[in-house]
Amino acid sequence: MSKDLRAETIFRPADHVAIIMDGNGRWATNRGLPRLVGHRKGAERVRQIVRAAPGLGIRWLTLYAFSTENWKRSTEEVLGLMAIFARYIEREADRLAGEGVRMRFIGERSRLDPKLQRLMAGIEARTAGNDRLNLTVAINYGGRDEIVRATRKIAEEVANGLLRPSDLTEAALAARLDTGGLPDPDLVVRTSGETRTSNFLPWQAAYAEYEFTETLWPDFTPDELGAMINRYSNRERRFGAVIA
Ligand code: IPE
Ligand code: IPE
Ligand code: MG
């Protein structure tokens, strides 16, 4: 590897940060409050982190908001979360559009309320020309579900004679994931002390660096994210190679 490329590999900025926003429920329970209060506090944090992201050098920010497994929660909590997502889009649309944010969603949409689906499609279309910050929110997202859906598309293309099995490459599969066209995350953050990935971006984060913190999501600040990015930028990413 040439010296220049080596420097780039070692000091690559955290262009794409993906966050597993965990701990809203515990934040509320610790205070004797209903879990939904924690989710509302969590949404306020999302606003603040989105606003701070460009200043931290982030160009791509991907947030895990609701997993394919989160349907196992009470109806009250699920409906409350869906209402928070709809309200976030309605309230933040003007600001996001005005601040150059491009908003997208990943995950399986057909199970979501039609009104929420319309809000999601509306803000995606409205902000499609922006590129200061690419904000992607994962709703009803599961990495395994995403891979199954991509595989189904590939099987259909093969069955219809549009794709030959020998033309199936990593790039061809990646292009059919919900994240097709998005770069892989450089840094994945999880709050609340859990050290698992819970089905978040298993394909895309194959070579990501991870940062875990005990901080619950409603207490997570741009300063703490900045400290994680500083640590990240001093790490050596080898990508399987030997770096002298
Ligand atoms: C993360 O917080 C938000 C979602 C998963 C929707 P949790 O609701 O998982 O909070 P804890 O883990 O119960 O504290
Ligand atoms: C992961 O958090 C999903 C989101 C943050 C949206 P969970 O709280 O659902 O994950 P587990 O159940 O602790 O693995
Ligand atoms: Mg949790």
mmCIF file with all atom_site columns, C-alpha atoms and ligand atoms in Angstrom, residues 20-29 35 38-39 64-67 70 73 77 81 85 190-192 194 196 216-218, ligand 1:
data_model
loop_
_atom_site.group_PDB
_atom_site.id
_atom_site.type_symbol
_atom_site.label_atom_id
_atom_site.label_alt_id
_atom_site.label_comp_id
_atom_site.label_asym_id
_atom_site.label_entity_id
_atom_site.label_seq_id
_atom_site.pdbx_PDB_ins_code
_atom_site.Cartn_x
_atom_site.Cartn_y
_atom_site.Cartn_z
_atom_site.occupancy
_atom_site.B_iso_or_equiv
_atom_site.pdbx_formal_charge
_atom_site.auth_seq_id
_atom_site.auth_comp_id
_atom_site.auth_asym_id
_atom_site.auth_atom_id
_atom_site.pdbx_PDB_model_num
ATOM   1  C CA . ILE A 1 20  ? -28.381 2.600  18.042 1.00 0.00 ? 20  ILE A CA 1
ATOM   2  C CA . MET A 1 21  ? -30.351 5.000  20.229 1.00 0.00 ? 21  MET A CA 1
ATOM   3  C CA . ASP A 1 22  ? -31.020 2.842  23.286 1.00 0.00 ? 22  ASP A CA 1
ATOM   4  C CA . GLY A 1 23  ? -32.086 3.500  26.862 1.00 0.00 ? 23  GLY A CA 1
ATOM   5  C CA . ASN A 1 24  ? -35.207 5.685  26.574 1.00 0.00 ? 24  ASN A CA 1
ATOM   6  C CA . GLY A 1 25  ? -37.302 3.232  28.584 1.00 0.00 ? 25  GLY A CA 1
ATOM   7  C CA . ARG A 1 26  ? -34.781 2.972  31.434 1.00 0.00 ? 26  ARG A CA 1
ATOM   8  C CA . TRP A 1 27  ? -34.338 6.753  31.490 1.00 0.00 ? 27  TRP A CA 1
ATOM   9  C CA . ALA A 1 28  ? -38.073 7.111  32.186 1.00 0.00 ? 28  ALA A CA 1
ATOM   10 C CA . THR A 1 29  ? -38.397 4.128  34.540 1.00 0.00 ? 29  THR A CA 1
ATOM   11 C CA . ARG A 1 35  ? -41.679 4.736  29.014 1.00 0.00 ? 35  ARG A CA 1
ATOM   12 C CA . GLY A 1 38  ? -38.424 8.622  27.712 1.00 0.00 ? 38  GLY A CA 1
ATOM   13 C CA . HIS A 1 39  ? -39.150 8.257  24.001 1.00 0.00 ? 39  HIS A CA 1
ATOM   14 C CA . TYR A 1 64  ? -32.020 3.206  14.521 1.00 0.00 ? 64  TYR A CA 1
ATOM   15 C CA . ALA A 1 65  ? -35.503 4.248  15.668 1.00 0.00 ? 65  ALA A CA 1
ATOM   16 C CA . PHE A 1 66  ? -37.598 1.048  15.537 1.00 0.00 ? 66  PHE A CA 1
ATOM   17 C CA . SER A 1 67  ? -36.539 -2.522 14.863 1.00 0.00 ? 67  SER A CA 1
ATOM   18 C CA . ASN A 1 70  ? -39.845 -3.832 18.542 1.00 0.00 ? 70  ASN A CA 1
ATOM   19 C CA . ARG A 1 73  ? -43.712 -4.252 22.839 1.00 0.00 ? 73  ARG A CA 1
ATOM   20 C CA . GLU A 1 77  ? -45.711 1.854  23.354 1.00 0.00 ? 77  GLU A CA 1
ATOM   21 C CA . LEU A 1 81  ? -43.548 5.601  19.082 1.00 0.00 ? 81  LEU A CA 1
ATOM   22 C CA . PHE A 1 85  ? -42.120 9.580  14.373 1.00 0.00 ? 85  PHE A CA 1
ATOM   23 C CA . ARG A 1 190 ? -24.693 2.305  20.923 1.00 0.00 ? 190 ARG A CA 1
ATOM   24 C CA . THR A 1 191 ? -25.888 4.029  24.060 1.00 0.00 ? 191 THR A CA 1
ATOM   25 C CA . SER A 1 192 ? -27.254 2.577  27.335 1.00 0.00 ? 192 SER A CA 1
ATOM   26 C CA . GLU A 1 194 ? -25.699 -2.756 25.933 1.00 0.00 ? 194 GLU A CA 1
ATOM   27 C CA . ARG A 1 196 ? -24.876 -5.899 21.065 1.00 0.00 ? 196 ARG A CA 1
ATOM   28 C CA . LEU A 1 216 ? -28.843 6.510  28.168 1.00 0.00 ? 216 LEU A CA 1
ATOM   29 C CA . TRP A 1 217 ? -29.976 8.015  24.859 1.00 0.00 ? 217 TRP A CA 1
ATOM   30 C CA . PRO A 1 218 ? -31.984 10.914 26.419 1.00 0.00 ? 218 PRO A CA 1
HETATM 31 C C1 . IPE B 2 .   ? -34.604 2.710  22.515 1.00 0.00 ? 1   IPE B C1 1
HETATM 32 O O1 . IPE B 2 .   ? -34.923 2.750  23.865 1.00 0.00 ? 1   IPE B O1 1
HETATM 33 C C2 . IPE B 2 .   ? -35.745 3.114  21.612 1.00 0.00 ? 1   IPE B C2 1
HETATM 34 C C3 . IPE B 2 .   ? -36.377 1.974  20.938 1.00 0.00 ? 1   IPE B C3 1
HETATM 35 C C4 . IPE B 2 .   ? -35.948 0.742  20.927 1.00 0.00 ? 1   IPE B C4 1
HETATM 36 C C5 . IPE B 2 .   ? -37.600 2.273  20.217 1.00 0.00 ? 1   IPE B C5 1
HETATM 37 P P1 . IPE B 2 .   ? -35.613 1.528  24.588 1.00 0.00 ? 1   IPE B P1 1
HETATM 38 O O2 . IPE B 2 .   ? -37.078 1.717  24.537 1.00 0.00 ? 1   IPE B O2 1
HETATM 39 O O3 . IPE B 2 .   ? -35.133 0.236  24.047 1.00 0.00 ? 1   IPE B O3 1
HETATM 40 O O4 . IPE B 2 .   ? -35.090 1.742  26.069 1.00 0.00 ? 1   IPE B O4 1
HETATM 41 P P2 . IPE B 2 .   ? -34.694 0.624  27.121 1.00 0.00 ? 1   IPE B P2 1
HETATM 42 O O5 . IPE B 2 .   ? -33.656 -0.254 26.477 1.00 0.00 ? 1   IPE B O5 1
HETATM 43 O O6 . IPE B 2 .   ? -35.943 -0.139 27.436 1.00 0.00 ? 1   IPE B O6 1
HETATM 44 O O7 . IPE B 2 .   ? -34.166 1.383  28.268 1.00 0.00 ? 1   IPE B O7 1
#
